[in-house]
mmCIF file of C-alpha atoms and ligand atoms in Angstrom:
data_model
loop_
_atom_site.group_PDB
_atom_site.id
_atom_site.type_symbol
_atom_site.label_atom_id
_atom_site.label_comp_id
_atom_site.label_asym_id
_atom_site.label_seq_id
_atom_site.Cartn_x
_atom_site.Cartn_y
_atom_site.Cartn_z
ATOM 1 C CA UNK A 8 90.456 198.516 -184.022
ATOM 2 C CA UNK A 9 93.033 197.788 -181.189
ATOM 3 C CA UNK A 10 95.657 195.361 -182.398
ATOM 4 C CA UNK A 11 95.471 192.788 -180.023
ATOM 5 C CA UNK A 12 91.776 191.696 -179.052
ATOM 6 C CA UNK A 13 91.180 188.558 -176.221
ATOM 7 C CA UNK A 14 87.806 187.206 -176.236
ATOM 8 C CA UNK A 15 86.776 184.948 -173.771
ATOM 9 C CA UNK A 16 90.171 182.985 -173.150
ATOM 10 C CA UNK A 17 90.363 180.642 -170.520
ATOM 11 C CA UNK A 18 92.550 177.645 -169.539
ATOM 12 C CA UNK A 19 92.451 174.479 -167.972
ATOM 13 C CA UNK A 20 95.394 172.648 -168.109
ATOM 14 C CA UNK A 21 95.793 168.601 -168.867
ATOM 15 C CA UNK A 22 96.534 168.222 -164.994
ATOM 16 C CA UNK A 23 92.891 169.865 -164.480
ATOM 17 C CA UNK A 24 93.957 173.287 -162.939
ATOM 18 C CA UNK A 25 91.959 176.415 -163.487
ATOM 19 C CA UNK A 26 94.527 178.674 -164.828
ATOM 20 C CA UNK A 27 91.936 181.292 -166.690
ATOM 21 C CA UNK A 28 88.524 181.877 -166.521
ATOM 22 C CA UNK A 29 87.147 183.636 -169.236
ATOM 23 C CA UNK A 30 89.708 186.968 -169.656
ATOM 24 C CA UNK A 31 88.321 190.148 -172.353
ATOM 25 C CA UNK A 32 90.897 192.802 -173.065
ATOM 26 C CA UNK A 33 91.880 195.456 -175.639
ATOM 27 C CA UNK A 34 95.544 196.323 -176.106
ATOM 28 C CA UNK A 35 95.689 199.471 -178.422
ATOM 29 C CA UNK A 36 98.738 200.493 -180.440
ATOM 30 C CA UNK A 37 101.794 201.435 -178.991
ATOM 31 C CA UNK A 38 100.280 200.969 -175.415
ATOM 32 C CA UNK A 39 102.202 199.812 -172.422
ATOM 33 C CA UNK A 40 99.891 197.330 -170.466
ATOM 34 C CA UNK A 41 101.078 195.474 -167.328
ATOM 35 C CA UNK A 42 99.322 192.477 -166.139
ATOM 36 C CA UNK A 43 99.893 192.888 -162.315
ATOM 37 C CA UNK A 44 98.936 189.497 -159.943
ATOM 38 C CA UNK A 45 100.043 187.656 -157.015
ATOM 39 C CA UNK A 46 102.307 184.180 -157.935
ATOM 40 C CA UNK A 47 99.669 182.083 -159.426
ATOM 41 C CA UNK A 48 96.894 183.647 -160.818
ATOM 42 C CA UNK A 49 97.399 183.589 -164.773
ATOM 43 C CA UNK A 50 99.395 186.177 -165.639
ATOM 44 C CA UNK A 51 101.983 184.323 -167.444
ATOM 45 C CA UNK A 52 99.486 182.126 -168.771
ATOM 46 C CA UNK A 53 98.086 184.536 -170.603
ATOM 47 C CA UNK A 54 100.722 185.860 -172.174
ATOM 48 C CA UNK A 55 101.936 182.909 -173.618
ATOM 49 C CA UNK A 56 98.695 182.646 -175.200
ATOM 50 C CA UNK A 57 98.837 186.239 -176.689
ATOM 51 C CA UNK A 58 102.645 184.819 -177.356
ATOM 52 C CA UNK A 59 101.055 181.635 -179.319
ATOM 53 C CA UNK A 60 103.296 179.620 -177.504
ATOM 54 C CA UNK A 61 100.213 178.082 -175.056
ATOM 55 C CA UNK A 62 96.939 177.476 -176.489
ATOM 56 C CA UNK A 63 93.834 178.931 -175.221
ATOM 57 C CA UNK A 64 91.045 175.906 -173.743
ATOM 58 C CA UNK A 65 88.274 178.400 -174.806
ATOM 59 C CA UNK A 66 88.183 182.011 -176.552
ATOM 60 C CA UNK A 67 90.546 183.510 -179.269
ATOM 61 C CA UNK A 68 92.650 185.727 -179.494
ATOM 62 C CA UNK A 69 93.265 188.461 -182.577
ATOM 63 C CA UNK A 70 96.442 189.934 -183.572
ATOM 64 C CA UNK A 71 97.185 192.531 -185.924
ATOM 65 C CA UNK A 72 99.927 190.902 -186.936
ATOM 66 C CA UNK A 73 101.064 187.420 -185.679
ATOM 67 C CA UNK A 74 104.797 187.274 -187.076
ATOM 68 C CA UNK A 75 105.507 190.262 -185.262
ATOM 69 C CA UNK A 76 105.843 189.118 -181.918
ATOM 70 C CA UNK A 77 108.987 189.008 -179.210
ATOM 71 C CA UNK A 78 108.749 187.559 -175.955
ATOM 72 C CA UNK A 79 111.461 187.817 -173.142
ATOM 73 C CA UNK A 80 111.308 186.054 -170.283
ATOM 74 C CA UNK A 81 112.982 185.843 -166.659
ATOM 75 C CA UNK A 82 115.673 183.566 -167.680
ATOM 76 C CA UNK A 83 117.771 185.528 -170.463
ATOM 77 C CA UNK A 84 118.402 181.680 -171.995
ATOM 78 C CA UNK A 85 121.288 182.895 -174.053
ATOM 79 C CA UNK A 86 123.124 180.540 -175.590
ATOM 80 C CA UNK A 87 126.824 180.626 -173.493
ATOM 81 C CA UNK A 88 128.993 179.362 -176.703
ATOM 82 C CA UNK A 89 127.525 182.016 -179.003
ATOM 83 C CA UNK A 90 129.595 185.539 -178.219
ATOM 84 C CA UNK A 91 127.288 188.291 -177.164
ATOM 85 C CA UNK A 92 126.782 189.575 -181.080
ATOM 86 C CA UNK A 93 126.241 186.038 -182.366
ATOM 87 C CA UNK A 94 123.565 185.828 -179.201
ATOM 88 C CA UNK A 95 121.961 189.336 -180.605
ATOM 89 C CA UNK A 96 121.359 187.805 -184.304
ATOM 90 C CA UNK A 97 120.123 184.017 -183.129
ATOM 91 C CA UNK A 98 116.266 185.151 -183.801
ATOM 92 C CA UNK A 99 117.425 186.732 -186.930
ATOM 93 C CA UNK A 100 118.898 183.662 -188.205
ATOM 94 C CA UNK A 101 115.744 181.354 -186.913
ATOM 95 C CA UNK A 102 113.576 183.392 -189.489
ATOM 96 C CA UNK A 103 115.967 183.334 -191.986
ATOM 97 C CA UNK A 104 117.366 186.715 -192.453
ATOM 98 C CA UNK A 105 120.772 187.058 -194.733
ATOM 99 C CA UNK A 106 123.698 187.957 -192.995
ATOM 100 C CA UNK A 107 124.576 191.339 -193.619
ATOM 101 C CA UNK A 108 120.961 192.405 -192.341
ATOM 102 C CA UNK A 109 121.506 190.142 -189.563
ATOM 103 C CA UNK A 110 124.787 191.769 -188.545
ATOM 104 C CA UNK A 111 123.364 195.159 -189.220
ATOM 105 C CA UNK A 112 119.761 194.554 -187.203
ATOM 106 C CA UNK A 113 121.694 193.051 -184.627
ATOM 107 C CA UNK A 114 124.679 195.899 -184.226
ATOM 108 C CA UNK A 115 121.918 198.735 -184.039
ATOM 109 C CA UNK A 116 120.091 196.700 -181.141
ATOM 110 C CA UNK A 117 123.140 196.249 -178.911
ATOM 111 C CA UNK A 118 123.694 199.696 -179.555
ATOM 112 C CA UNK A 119 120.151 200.691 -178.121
ATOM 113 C CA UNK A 120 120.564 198.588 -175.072
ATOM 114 C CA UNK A 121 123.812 199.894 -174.119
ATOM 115 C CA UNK A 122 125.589 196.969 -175.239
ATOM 116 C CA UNK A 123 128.185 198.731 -177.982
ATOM 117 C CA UNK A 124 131.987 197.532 -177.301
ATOM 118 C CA UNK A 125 130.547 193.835 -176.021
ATOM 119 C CA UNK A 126 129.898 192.105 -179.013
ATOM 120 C CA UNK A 127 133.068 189.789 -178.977
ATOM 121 C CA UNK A 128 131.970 189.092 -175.072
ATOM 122 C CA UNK A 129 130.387 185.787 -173.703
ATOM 123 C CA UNK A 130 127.467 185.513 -172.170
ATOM 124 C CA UNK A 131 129.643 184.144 -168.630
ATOM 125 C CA UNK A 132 131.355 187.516 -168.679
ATOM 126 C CA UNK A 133 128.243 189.518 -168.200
ATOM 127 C CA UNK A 134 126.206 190.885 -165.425
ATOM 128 C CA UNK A 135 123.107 189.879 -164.603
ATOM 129 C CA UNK A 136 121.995 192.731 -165.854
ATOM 130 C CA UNK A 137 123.724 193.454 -169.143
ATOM 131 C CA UNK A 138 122.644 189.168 -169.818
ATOM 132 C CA UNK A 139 119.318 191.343 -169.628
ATOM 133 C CA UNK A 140 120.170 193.908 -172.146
ATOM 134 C CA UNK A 141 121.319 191.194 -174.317
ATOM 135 C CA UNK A 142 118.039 189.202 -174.169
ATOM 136 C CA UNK A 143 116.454 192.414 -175.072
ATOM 137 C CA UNK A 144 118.381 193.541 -177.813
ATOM 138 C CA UNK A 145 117.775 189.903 -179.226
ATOM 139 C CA UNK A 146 114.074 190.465 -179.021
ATOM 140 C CA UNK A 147 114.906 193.746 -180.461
ATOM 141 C CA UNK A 148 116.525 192.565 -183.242
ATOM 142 C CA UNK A 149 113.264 191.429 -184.704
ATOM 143 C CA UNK A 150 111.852 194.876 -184.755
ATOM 144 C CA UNK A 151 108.697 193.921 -183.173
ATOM 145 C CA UNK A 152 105.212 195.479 -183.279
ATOM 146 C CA UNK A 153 104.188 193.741 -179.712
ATOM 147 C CA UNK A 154 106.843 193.257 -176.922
ATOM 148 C CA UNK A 155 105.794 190.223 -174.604
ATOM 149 C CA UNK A 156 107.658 190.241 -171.050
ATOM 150 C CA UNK A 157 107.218 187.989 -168.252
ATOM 151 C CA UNK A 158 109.010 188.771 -165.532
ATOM 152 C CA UNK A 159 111.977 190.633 -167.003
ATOM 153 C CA UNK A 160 113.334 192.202 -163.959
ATOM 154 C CA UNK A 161 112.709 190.220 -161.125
ATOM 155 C CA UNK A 162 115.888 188.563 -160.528
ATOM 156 C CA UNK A 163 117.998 191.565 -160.692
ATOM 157 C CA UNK A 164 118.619 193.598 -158.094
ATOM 158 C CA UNK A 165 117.542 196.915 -157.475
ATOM 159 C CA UNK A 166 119.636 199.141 -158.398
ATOM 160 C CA UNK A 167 119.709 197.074 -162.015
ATOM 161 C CA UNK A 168 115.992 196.971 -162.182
ATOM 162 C CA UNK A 169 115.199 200.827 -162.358
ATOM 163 C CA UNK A 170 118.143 201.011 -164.824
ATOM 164 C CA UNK A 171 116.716 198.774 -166.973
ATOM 165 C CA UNK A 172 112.960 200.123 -166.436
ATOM 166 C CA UNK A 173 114.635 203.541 -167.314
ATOM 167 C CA UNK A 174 116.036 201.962 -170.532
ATOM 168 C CA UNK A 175 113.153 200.079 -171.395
ATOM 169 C CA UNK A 176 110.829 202.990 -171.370
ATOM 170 C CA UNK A 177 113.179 205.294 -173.777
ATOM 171 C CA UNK A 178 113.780 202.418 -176.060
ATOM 172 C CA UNK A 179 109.594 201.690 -176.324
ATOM 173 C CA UNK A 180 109.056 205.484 -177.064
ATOM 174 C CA UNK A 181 111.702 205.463 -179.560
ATOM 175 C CA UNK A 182 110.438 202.275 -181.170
ATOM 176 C CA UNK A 183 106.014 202.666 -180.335
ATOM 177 C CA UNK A 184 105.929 199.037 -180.126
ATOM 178 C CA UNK A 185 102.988 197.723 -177.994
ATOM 179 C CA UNK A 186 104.255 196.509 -174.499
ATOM 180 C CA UNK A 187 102.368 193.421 -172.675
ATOM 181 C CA UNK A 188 104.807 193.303 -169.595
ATOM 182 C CA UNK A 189 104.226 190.494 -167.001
ATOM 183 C CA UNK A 190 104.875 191.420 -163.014
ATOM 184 C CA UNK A 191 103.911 190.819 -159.417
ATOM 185 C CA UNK A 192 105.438 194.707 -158.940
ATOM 186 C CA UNK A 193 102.814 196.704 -157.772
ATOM 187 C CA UNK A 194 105.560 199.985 -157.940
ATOM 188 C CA UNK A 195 106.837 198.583 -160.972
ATOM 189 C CA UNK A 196 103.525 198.109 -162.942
ATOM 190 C CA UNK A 197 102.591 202.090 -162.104
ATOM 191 C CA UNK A 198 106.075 202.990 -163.216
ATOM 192 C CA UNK A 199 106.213 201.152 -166.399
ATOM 193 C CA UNK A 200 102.813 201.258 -167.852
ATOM 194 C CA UNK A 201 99.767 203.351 -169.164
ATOM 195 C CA UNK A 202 96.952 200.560 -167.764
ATOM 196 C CA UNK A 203 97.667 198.058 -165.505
ATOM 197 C CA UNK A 204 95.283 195.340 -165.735
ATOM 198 C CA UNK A 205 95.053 193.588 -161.861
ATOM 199 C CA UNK A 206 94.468 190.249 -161.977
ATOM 200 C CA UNK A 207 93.156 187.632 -159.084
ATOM 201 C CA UNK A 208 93.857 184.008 -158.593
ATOM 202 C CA UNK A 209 92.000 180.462 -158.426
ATOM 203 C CA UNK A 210 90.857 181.125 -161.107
ATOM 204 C CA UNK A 211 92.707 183.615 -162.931
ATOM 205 C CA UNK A 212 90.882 186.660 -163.721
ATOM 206 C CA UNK A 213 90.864 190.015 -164.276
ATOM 207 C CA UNK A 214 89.594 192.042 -161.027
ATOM 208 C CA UNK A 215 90.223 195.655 -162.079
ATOM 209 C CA UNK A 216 91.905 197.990 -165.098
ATOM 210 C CA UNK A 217 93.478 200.876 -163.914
ATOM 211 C CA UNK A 218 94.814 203.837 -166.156
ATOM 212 C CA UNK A 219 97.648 205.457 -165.631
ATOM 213 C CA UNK A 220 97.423 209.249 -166.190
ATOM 214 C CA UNK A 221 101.017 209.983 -165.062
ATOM 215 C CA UNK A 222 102.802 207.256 -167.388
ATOM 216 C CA UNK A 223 105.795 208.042 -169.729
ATOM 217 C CA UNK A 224 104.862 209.880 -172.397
ATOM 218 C CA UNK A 225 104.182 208.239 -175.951
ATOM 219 C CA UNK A 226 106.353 208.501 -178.805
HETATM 220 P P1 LIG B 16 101.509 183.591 -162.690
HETATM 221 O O1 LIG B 16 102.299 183.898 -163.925
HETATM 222 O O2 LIG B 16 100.492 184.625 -162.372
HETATM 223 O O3 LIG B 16 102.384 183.250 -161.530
HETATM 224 P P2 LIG B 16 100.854 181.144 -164.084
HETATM 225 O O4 LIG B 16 100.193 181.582 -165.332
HETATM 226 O O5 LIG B 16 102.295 180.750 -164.145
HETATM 227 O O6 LIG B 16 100.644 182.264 -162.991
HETATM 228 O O7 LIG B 16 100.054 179.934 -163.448
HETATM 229 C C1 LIG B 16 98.643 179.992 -163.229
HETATM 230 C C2 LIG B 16 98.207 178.675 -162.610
HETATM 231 O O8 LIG B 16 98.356 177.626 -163.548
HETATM 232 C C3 LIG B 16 99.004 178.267 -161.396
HETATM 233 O O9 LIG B 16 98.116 177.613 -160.515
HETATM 234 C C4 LIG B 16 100.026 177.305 -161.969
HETATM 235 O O10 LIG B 16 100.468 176.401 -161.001
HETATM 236 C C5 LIG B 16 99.242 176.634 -163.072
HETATM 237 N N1 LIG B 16 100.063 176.171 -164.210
HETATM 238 C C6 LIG B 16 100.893 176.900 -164.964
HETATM 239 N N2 LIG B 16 101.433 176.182 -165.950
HETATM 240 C C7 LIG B 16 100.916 174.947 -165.799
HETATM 241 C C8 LIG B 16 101.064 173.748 -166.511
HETATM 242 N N3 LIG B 16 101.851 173.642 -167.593
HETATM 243 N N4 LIG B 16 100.366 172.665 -166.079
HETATM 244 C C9 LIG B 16 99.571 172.743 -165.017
HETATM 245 N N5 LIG B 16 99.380 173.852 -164.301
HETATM 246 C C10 LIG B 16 100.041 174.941 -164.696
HETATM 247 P P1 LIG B 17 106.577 181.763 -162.595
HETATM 248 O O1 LIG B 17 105.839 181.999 -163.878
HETATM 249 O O2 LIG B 17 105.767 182.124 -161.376
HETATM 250 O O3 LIG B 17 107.955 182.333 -162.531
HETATM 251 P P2 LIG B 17 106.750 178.992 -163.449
HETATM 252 O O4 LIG B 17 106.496 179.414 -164.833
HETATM 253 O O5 LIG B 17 107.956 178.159 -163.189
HETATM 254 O O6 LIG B 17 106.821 180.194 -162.421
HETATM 255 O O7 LIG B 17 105.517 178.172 -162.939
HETATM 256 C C1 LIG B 17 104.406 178.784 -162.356
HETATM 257 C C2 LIG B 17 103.601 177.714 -161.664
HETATM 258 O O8 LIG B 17 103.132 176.789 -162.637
HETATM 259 C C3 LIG B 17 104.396 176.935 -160.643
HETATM 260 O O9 LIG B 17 103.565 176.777 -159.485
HETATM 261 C C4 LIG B 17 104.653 175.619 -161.312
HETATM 262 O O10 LIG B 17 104.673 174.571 -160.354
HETATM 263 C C5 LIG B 17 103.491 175.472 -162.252
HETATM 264 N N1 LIG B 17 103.869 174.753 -163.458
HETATM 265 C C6 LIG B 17 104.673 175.194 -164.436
HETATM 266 N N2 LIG B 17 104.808 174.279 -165.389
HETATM 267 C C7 LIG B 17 104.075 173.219 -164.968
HETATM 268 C C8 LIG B 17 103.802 171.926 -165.515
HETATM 269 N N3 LIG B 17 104.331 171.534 -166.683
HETATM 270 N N4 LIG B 17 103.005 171.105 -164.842
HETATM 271 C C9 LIG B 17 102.474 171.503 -163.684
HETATM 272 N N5 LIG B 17 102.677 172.698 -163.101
HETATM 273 C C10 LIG B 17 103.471 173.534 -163.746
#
């Protein structure tokens, strides 16, 4: 059975807006599935709800394993007083992992993101870009089954952006975590994923699946 399994979620926010109307979709393991949409019409809605950090108004949603979930969003949010290793092991230390692992975990995901020789840094002494690598190697840290990203690239320019795509796609075939990536990229959703789920607005839905038979190979 595919790891992650939405039934019938929809959402209607306090406020009364539409967000959702009943969304159905299978993500198998180790995919890379894009939810492509124009500003508006659920996509990072529904992620947060595969994310459990927004609740559903109707429908569930099944996960193969719920503590094994990393979500990185637009905004790096790194923590500018923590030095770029201490950034790398926050998640770590939120689920209560002993140092040495911590140091460890977090060492071997700077590493993959290119981030080796920075760990004494500060977040103000980054690039946009490598403030990206960092929020991903946090993320990493955790060794996640599903990787949840809304938006990861957009405010980097784009040069930066197919770096990072580039990078992204070697670290998820070295890893064969499960990919739920969030963007309004038509280019980029075909680049990145194996199906790119389209979805339209007021209310959010899904309009079309499309699979990619050119996409990066698997791990
Ligand atoms: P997208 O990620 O595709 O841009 P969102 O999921 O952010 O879309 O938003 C979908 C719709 O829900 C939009 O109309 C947005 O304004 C609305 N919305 C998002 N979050 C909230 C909220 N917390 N309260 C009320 N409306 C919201
Ligand atoms: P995006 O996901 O497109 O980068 P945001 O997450 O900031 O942008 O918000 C998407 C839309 O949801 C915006 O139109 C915003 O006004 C609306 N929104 C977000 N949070 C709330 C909220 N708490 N109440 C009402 N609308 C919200």
């Amino acid at each position: 059975a595919a790891p992650i399994r939405i039934s019938g979620v929809a959402k209607t926010f306090p406020n009364g807006t539409e967000a959702l109307t009943p969304v159905d979709l299978r993500i198998g393991e180790g995919e890379f599935v894009t939810l492509l949409g124009p500003s508006g019409c659920g996509k990072s809605t529904l992620l947060r709800i595969i994310a459990g950090l927004t609740e559903p108004s109707a429908g569930t949603v099944e996960i193969a394993d719920e503590q094994s979930r990393a979500f990185v969003f637009q905004d790096p949010t790194l923590l500018p007083w923590r030095t770029v290793d201490r950034n790398a092991q926050l998640l770590l230390e939120l689920e209560g992992v002993a140092k040495p692992e911590r140091r460890e975990r977090a060492a071997a995901a700077l590493d993959k993101v290119g981030l080796k020789g920075f760990e004494k840094s500060y977040p103000r002494n980054l690039s946009g870009g490598m403030r990206m690598r960092l929020s991903l190697a946090r993320a990493l840290a955790l060794r996640p089954k599903f990787f949840l990203m809304d938006e990861p690239f957009s405010a980097l320019d784009e040069i930066t952006r197919e770096t990072l795509q580039d990078e992204l796609l070697r670290i998820w075939a070295e890893e064969g975590f499960t990919s739920v990536f969030v963007t309004h990229n038509l280019y980029e959703a075909v680049y990145l994923s194996h199906r790119v789920v389209v979805m339209s607005p007021r209310p959010g839905r899904v309009e079309r699946i499309f699979d990619i038979p050119f996409a990066y190979p698997r791990s």
